[in-house]
mmCIF file of C-alpha atoms in Angstrom:
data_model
loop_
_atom_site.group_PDB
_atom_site.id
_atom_site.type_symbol
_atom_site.label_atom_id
_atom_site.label_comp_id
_atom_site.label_asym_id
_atom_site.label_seq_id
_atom_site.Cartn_x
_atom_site.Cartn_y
_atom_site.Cartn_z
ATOM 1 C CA UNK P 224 0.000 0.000 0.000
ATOM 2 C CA UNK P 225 1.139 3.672 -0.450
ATOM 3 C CA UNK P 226 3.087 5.023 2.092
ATOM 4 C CA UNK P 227 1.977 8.588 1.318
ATOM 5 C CA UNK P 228 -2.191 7.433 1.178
ATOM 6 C CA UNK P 229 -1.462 5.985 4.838
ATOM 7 C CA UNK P 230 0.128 9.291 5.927
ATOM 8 C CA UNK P 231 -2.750 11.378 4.787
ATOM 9 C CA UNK P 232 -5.275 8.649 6.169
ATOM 10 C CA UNK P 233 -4.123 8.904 9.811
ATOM 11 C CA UNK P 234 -7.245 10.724 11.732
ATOM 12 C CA UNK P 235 -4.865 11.779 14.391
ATOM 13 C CA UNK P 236 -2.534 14.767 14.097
ATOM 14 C CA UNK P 237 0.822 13.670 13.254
ATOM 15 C CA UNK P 238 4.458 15.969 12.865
ATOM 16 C CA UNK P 239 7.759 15.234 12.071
ATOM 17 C CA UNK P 240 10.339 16.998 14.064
ATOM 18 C CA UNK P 241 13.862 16.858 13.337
ATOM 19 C CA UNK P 242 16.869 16.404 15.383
ATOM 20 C CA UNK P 243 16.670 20.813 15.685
ATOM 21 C CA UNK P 244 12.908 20.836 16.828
ATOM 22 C CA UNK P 245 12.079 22.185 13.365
ATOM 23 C CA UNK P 246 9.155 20.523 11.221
ATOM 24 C CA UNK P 247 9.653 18.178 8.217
ATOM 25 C CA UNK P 248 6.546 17.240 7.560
ATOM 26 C CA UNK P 249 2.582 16.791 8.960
ATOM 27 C CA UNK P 250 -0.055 14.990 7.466
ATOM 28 C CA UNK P 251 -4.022 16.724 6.518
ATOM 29 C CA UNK P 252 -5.161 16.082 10.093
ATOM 30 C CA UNK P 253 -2.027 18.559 12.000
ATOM 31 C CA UNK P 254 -2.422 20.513 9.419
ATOM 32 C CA UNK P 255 -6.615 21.208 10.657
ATOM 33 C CA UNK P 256 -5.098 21.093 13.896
ATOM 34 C CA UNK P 257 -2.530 23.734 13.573
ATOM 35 C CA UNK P 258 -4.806 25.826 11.328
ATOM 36 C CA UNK P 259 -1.624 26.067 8.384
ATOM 37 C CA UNK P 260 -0.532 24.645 5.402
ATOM 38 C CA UNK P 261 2.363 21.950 5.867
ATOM 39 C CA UNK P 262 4.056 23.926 3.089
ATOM 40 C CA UNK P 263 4.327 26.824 5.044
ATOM 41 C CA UNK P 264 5.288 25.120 8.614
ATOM 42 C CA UNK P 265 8.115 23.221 7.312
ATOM 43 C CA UNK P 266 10.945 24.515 8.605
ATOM 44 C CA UNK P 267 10.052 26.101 11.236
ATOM 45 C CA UNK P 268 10.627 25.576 15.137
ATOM 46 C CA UNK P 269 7.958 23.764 16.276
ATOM 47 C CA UNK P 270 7.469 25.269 19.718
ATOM 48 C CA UNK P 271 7.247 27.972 18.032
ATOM 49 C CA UNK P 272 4.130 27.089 16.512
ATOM 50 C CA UNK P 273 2.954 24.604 18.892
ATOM 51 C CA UNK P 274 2.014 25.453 22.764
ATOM 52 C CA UNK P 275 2.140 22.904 25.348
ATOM 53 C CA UNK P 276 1.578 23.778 28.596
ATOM 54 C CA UNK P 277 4.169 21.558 29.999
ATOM 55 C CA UNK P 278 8.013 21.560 30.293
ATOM 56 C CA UNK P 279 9.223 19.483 27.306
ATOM 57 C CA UNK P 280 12.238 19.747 26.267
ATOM 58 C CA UNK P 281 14.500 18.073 28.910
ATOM 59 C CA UNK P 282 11.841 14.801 28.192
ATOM 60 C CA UNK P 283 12.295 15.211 24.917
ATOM 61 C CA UNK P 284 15.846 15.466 24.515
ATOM 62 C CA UNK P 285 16.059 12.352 26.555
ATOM 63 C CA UNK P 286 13.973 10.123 24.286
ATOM 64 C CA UNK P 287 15.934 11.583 21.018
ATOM 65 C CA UNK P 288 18.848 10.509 22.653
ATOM 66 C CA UNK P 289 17.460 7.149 24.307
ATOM 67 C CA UNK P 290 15.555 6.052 20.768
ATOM 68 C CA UNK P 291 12.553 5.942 23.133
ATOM 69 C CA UNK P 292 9.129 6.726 22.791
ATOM 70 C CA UNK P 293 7.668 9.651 25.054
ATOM 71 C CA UNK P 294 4.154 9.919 26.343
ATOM 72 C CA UNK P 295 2.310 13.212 27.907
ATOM 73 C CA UNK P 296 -1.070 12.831 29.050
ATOM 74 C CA UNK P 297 -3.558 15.418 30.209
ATOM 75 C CA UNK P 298 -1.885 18.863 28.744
ATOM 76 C CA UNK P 299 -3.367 21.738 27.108
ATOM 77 C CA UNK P 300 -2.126 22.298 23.091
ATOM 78 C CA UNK P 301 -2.823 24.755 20.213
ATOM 79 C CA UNK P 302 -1.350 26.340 18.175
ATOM 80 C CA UNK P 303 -2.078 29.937 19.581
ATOM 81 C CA UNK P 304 -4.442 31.240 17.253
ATOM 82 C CA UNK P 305 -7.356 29.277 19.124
ATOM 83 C CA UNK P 306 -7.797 28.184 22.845
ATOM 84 C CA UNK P 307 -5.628 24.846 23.353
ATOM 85 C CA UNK P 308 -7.029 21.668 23.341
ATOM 86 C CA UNK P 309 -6.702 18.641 26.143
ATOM 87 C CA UNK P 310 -4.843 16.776 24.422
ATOM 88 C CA UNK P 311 -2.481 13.189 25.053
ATOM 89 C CA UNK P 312 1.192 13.514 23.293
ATOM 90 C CA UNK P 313 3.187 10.691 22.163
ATOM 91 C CA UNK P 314 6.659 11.251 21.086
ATOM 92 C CA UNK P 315 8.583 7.839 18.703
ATOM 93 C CA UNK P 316 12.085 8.250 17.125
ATOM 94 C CA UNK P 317 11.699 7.546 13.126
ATOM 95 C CA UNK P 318 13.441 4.492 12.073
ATOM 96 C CA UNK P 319 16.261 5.340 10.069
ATOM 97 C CA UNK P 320 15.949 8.856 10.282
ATOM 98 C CA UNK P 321 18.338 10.070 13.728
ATOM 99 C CA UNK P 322 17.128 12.549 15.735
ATOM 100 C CA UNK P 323 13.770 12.855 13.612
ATOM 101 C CA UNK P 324 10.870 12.067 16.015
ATOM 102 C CA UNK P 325 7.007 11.840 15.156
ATOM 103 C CA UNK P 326 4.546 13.555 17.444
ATOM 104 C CA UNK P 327 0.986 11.927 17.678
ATOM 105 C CA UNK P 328 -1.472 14.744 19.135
ATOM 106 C CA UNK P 329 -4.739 13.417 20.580
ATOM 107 C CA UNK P 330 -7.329 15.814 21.735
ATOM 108 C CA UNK P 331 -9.299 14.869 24.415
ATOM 109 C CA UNK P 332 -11.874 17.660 24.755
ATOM 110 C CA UNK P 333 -14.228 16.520 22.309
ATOM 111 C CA UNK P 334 -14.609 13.090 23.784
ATOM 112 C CA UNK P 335 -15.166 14.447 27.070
ATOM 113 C CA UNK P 336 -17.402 16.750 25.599
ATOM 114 C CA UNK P 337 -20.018 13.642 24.787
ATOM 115 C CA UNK P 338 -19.476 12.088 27.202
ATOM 116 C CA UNK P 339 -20.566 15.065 29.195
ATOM 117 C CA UNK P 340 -23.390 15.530 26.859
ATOM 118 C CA UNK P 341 -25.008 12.157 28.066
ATOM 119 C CA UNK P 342 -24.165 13.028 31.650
ATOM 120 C CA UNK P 343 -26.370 16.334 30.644
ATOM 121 C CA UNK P 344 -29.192 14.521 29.248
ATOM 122 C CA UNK P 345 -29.537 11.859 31.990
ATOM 123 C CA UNK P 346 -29.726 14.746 34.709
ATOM 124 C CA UNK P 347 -32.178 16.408 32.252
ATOM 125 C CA UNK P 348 -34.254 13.400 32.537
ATOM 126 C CA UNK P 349 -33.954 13.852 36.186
ATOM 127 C CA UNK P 350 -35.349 17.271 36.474
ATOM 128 C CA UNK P 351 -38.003 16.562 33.739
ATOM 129 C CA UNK P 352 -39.082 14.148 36.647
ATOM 130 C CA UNK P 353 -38.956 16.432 39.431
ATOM 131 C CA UNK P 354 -40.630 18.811 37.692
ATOM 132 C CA UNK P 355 -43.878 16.330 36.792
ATOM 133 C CA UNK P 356 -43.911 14.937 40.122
ATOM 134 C CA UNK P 357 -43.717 18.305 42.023
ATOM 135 C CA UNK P 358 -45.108 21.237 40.106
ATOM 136 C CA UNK P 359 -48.611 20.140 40.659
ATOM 137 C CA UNK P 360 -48.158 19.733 44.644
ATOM 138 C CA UNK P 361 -46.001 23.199 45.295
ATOM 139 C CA UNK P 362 -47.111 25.551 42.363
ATOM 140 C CA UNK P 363 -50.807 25.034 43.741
ATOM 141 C CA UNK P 364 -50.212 25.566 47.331
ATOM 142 C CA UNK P 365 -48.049 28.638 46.636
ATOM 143 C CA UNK P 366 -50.360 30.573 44.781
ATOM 144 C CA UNK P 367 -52.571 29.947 47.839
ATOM 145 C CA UNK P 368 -49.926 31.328 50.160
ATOM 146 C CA UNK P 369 -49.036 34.595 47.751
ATOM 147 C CA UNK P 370 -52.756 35.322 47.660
ATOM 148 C CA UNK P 371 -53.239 34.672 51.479
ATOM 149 C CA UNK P 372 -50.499 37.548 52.189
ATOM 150 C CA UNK P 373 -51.569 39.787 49.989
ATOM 151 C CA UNK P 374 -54.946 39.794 51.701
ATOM 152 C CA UNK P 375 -53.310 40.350 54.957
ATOM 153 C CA UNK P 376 -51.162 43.121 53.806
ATOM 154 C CA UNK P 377 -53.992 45.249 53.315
ATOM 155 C CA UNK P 378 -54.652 45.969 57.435
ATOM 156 C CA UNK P 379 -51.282 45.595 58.254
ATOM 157 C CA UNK P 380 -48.956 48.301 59.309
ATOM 158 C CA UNK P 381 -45.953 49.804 57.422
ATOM 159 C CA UNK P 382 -43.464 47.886 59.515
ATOM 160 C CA UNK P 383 -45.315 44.688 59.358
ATOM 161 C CA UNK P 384 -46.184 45.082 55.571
ATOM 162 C CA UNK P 385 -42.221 43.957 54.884
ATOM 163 C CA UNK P 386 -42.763 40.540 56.251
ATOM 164 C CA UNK P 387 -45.718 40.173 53.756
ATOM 165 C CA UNK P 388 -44.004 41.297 50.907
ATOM 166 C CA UNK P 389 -40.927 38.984 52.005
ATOM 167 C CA UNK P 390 -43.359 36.328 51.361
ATOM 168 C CA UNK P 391 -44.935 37.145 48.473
ATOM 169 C CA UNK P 392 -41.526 38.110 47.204
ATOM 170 C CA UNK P 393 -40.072 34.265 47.998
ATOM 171 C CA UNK P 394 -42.929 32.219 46.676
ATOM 172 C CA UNK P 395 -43.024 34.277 43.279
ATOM 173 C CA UNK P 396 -39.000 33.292 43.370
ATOM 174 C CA UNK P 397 -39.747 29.680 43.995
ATOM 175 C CA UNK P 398 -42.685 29.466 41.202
ATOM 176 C CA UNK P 399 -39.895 30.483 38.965
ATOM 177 C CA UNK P 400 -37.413 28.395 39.534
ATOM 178 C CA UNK P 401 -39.964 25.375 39.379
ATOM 179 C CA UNK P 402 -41.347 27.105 35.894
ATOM 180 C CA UNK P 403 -37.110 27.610 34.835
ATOM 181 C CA UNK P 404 -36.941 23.232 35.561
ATOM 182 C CA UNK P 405 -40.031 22.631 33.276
ATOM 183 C CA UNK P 406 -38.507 24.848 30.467
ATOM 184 C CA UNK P 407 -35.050 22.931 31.215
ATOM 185 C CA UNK P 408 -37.266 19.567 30.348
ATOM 186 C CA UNK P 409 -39.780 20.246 27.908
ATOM 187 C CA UNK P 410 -37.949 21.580 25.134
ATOM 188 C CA UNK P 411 -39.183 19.935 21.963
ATOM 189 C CA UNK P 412 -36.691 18.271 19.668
ATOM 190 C CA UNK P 413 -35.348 20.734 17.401
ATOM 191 C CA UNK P 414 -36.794 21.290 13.736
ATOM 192 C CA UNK P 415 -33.608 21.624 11.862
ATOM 193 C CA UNK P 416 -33.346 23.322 8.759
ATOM 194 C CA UNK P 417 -30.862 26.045 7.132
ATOM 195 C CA UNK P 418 -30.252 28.986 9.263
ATOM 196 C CA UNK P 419 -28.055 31.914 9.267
ATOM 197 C CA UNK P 420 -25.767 32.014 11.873
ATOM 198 C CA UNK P 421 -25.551 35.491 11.999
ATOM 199 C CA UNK P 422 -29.237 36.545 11.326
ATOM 200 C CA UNK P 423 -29.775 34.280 14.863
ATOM 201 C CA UNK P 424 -26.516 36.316 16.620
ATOM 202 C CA UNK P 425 -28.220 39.788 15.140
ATOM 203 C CA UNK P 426 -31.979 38.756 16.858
ATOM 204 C CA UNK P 427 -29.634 37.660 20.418
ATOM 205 C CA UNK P 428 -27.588 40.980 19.788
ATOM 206 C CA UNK P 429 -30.395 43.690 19.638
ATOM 207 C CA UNK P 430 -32.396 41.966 22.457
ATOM 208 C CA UNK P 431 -29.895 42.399 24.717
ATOM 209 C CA UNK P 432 -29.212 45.568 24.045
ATOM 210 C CA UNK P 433 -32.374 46.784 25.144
ATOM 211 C CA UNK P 434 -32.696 44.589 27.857
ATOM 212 C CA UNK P 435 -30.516 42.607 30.585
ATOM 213 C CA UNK P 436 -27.338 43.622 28.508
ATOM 214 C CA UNK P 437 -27.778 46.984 27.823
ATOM 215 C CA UNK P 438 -24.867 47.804 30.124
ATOM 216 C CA UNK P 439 -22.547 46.094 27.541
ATOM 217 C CA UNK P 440 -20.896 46.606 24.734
ATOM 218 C CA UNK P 441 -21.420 43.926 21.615
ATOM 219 C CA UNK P 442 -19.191 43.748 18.848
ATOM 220 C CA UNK P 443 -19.700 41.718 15.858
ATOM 221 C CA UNK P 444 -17.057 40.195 14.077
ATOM 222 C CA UNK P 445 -18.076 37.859 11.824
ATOM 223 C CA UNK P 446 -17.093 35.674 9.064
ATOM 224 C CA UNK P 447 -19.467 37.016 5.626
ATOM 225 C CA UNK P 448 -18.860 33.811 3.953
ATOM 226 C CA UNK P 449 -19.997 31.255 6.525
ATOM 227 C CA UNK P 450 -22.058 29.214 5.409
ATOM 228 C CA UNK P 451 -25.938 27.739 6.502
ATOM 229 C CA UNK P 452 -26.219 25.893 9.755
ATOM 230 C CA UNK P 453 -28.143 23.222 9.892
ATOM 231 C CA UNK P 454 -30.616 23.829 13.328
ATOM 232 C CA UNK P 455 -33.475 25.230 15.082
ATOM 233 C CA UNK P 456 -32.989 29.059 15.084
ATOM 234 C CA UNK P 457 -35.609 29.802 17.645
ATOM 235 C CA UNK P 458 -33.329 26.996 20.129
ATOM 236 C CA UNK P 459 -30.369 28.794 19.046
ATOM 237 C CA UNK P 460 -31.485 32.150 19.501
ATOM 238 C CA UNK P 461 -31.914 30.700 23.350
ATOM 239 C CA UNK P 462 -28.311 29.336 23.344
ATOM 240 C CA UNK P 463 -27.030 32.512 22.173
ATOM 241 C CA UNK P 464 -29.312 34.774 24.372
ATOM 242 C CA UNK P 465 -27.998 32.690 27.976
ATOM 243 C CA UNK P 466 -24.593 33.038 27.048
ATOM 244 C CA UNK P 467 -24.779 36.529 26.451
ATOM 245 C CA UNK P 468 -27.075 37.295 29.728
ATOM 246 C CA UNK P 469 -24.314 35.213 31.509
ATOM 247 C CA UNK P 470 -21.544 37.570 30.276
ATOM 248 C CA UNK P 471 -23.488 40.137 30.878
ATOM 249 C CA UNK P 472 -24.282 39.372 34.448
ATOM 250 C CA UNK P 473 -20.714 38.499 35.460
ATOM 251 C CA UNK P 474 -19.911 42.105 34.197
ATOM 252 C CA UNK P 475 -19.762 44.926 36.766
ATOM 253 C CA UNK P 476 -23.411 46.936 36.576
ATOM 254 C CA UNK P 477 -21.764 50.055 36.728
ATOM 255 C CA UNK P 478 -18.766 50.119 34.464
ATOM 256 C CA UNK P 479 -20.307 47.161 32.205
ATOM 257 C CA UNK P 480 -18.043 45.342 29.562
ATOM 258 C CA UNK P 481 -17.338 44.264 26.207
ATOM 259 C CA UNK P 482 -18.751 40.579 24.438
ATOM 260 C CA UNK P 483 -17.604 39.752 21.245
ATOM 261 C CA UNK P 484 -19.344 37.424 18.976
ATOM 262 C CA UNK P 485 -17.235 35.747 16.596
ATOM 263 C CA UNK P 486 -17.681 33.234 13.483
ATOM 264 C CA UNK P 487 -15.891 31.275 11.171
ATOM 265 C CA UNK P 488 -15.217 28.294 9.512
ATOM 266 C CA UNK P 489 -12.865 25.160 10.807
ATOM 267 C CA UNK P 490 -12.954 22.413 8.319
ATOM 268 C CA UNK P 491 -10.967 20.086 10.817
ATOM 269 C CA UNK P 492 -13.428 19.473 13.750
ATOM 270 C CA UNK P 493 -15.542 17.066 14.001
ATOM 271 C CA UNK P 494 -17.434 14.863 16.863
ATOM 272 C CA UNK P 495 -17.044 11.022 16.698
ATOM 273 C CA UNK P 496 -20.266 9.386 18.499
ATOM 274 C CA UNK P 497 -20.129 6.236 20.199
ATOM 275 C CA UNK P 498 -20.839 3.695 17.322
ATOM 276 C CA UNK P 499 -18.351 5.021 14.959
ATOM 277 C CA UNK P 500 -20.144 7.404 13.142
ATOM 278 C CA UNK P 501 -19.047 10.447 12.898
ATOM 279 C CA UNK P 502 -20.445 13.955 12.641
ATOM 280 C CA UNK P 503 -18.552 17.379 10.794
ATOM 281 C CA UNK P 504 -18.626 20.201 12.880
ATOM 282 C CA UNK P 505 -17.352 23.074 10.652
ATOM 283 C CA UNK P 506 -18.970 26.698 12.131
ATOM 284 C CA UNK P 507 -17.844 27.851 15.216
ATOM 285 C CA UNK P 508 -19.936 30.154 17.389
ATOM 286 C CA UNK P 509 -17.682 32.337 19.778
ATOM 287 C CA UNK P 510 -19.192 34.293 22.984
ATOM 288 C CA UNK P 511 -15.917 35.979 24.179
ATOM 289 C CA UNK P 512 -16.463 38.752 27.242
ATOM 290 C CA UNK P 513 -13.461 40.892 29.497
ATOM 291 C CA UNK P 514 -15.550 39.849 32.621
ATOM 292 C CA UNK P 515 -13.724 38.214 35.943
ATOM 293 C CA UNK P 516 -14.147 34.523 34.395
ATOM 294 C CA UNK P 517 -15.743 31.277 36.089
ATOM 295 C CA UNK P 518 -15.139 30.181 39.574
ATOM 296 C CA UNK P 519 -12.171 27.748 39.339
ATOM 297 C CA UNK P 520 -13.916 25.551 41.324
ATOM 298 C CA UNK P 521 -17.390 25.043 38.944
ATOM 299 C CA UNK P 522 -15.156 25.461 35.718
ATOM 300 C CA UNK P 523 -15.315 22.160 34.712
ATOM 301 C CA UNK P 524 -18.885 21.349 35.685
ATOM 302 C CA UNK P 525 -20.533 24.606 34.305
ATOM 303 C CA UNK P 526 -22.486 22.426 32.382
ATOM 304 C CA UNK P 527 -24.214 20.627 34.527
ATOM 305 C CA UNK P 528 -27.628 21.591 36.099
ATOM 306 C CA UNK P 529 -28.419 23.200 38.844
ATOM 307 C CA UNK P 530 -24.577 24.253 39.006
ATOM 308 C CA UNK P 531 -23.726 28.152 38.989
ATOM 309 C CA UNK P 532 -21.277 30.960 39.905
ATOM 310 C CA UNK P 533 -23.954 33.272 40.913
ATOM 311 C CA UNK P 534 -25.227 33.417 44.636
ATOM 312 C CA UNK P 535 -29.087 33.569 43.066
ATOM 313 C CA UNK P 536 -28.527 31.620 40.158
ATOM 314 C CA UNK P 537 -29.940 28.809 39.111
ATOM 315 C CA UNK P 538 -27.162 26.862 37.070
ATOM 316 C CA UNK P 539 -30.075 25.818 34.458
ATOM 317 C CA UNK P 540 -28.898 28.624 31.725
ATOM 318 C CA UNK P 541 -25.861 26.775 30.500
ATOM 319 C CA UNK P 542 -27.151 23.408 31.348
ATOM 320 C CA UNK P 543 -29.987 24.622 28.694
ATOM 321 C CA UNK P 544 -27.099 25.655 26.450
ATOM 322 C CA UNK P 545 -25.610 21.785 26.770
ATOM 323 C CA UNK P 546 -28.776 20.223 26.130
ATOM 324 C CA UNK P 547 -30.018 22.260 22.835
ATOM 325 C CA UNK P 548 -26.412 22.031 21.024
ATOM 326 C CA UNK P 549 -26.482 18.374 22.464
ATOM 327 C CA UNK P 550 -29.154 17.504 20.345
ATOM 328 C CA UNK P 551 -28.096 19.819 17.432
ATOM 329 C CA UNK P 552 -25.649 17.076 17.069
ATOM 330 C CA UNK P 553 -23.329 20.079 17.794
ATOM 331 C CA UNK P 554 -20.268 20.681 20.941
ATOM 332 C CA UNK P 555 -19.826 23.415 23.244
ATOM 333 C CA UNK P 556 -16.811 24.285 25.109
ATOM 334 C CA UNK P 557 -15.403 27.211 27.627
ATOM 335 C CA UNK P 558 -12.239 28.435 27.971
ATOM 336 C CA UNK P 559 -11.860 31.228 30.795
ATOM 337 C CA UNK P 560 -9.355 33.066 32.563
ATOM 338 C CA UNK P 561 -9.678 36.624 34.758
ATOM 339 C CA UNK P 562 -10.367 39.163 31.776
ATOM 340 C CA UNK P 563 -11.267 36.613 29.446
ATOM 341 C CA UNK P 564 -14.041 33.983 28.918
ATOM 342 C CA UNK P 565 -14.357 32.350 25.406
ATOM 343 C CA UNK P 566 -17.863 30.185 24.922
ATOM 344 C CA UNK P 567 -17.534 27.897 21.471
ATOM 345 C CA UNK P 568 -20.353 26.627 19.873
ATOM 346 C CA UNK P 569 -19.437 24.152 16.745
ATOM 347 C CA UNK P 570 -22.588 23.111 14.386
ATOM 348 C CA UNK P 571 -22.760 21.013 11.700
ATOM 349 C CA UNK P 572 -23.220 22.759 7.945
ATOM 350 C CA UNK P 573 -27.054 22.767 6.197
ATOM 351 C CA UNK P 574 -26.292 20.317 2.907
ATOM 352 C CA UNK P 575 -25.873 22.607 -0.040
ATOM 353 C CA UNK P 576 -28.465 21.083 -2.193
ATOM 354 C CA UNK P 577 -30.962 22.618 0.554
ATOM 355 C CA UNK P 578 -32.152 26.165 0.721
ATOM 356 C CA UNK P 579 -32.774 28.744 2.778
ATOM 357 C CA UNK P 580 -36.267 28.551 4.228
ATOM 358 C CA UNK P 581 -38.712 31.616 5.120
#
């Protein structure tokens, strides 16, 4: 078989180093990974291109010399133009070529990104449940005890007409969350059909504007070739209106903040589901804000219900988020640091042959 049809075949990134840490050579997959042309990265040093948060070049140097393969597990990669990856290295001298060494990069964040999808859906189940087996038995008796303090708050005093309004106040609070849970659980599946990204991120834009984001500054930078989704706009235009809310929120009231939304178009992701099909996931959906960024401690579960960074908040918004690009066969991912928060939605593309719908 030909050597060259098996080097472009490999699904996992794969680069050549020589014995100077400069690239020879990277098949089709690296070269989705790193975003460039394998024309224009040979040559060059490869940490120079390539971040890994981890010291490597003692290891490395070791296994060049040693003619022994190297393994990293668990580090974050990119190639800087993008937020890194999770990814597992593995580092193998080249027969017959000293000092060359090939460098297998496998991402991890998309795998744990289904697998938390199912986690997601199985606690959605959960609190579709709660919801059925509950809302009848509080949501009843609550009304009765908002209407019962309204009635005495007409011949009570000043001082004594805060306690009533406390409790009118709290039930009205509770009746929401229960009504947030149903939402969370009856969402419909989603009618997919071509949609414009950016006609969806335009609707989210101008309603926050004049409403819970108003505080904010929203730029649009956006990529005017991208092509149709495939999706549910209304369902999208709820993804994209909790992110923004959440950036907005996490802003300071006062001085407010800046969210950028930003598109375009990765050929090289895709989602591989559990029976070996796979799924293309070429537009990419950014919700970037200058805010404080998550909690370290809820950073990797911001996903999951009831699970928040707010001391009133809910933790349904992103959960909701999960769930409706979930089952748009889609991914979503956070990166976030103090100053900078990056939300990344990737959707599949609308087949060509289809049009536009009114």
């Amino acid at each position: 078989m030909n050597e060259a049809l098996i080097w472009s075949s490999l699904p996992a990134p794969a680069i050549i180093i020589d014995a100077d840490e400069n690239i020879l050579d990277m098949n089709p997959a690296a070269e989705g990974f790193m975003n460039n042309s394998a024309k224009w990265l040979r040559g060059q040093p490869i940490w120079d291109r390539l971040t890994v948060d981890a010291p490597m070049e003692k290891s490395l140097a070791r296994a060049r010399a040693n003619g022994t393969p190297l393994f990293v597990n668990d580090v974050d990669v990119g190639p800087g133009t993008r937020p890194p990856l999770v990814c597992n290295l593995q580092f193998a001298p080249v027969q017959g070529h000293e000092g060359c060494m090939i460098l297998l990069i496998s991402p991890r964040e998309l795998a744990g990104r289904v697998n938390q999808s199912q986690t997601v859906k199985s606690a959605a189940k959960s609190a579709i449940g709660m919801a059925e087996m509950l809302a009848h038995e509080i949501k009843n008796p609550l009304a009765g005890i908002t209407g019962a303090a309204q009635l005495l708050s007409m011949n009570l005093s000043n001082g004594d007409l805060e306690l009533t309004d406390l409790i009118v106040a709290e039930t009205r609070r509770i009746v929401k969350l229960l009504e947030q849970v149903e939402q969370f659980g009856n969402l419909s599946a989603p009618e997919r059909k071509p949609v414009n990204l950016h006609d969806v991120l335009d609707r989210a834009r101008r309603s926050a504007l004049l409403g819970f984001g108003a505080h904010m500054k929203i730029i649009e930078d956006y990529d005017p070739s991208l092509p149709m989704a495939l999706g549910d706009a209304d369902q999208l235009l709820q993804v994209f209106l909790n992110l923004i809310k959440n950036a907005s929120e996490a802003a300071d009231p006062k001085e407010g903040g800046t969210i950028r939304l930003h598109t375009f178009y990765e050929h090289s992701y895709s989602l591989r589901r559990a029976d070996g099909s796979g799924q293309s996931l070429p537009l990419q959906v950014e919700v970037i804000d200058d805010g404080p960024g998550l909690p370290p401690e809820i950073r990797g579960d911001v996903f999951d219900p009831f699970v928040s960074g707010r001391e009133n908040g809910t933790g349904l918004g992103l959960a909701l988020v999960s769930k409706i690009i979930s089952d748009h066969d889609g991914w979503v991912s956070v990166d976030s640091v103090p100053g900078k928060t990056r939300f990344r939605i990737s959707l599949p593309q609308a087949p060509r042959k289809q049009k536009e719908s009114n």
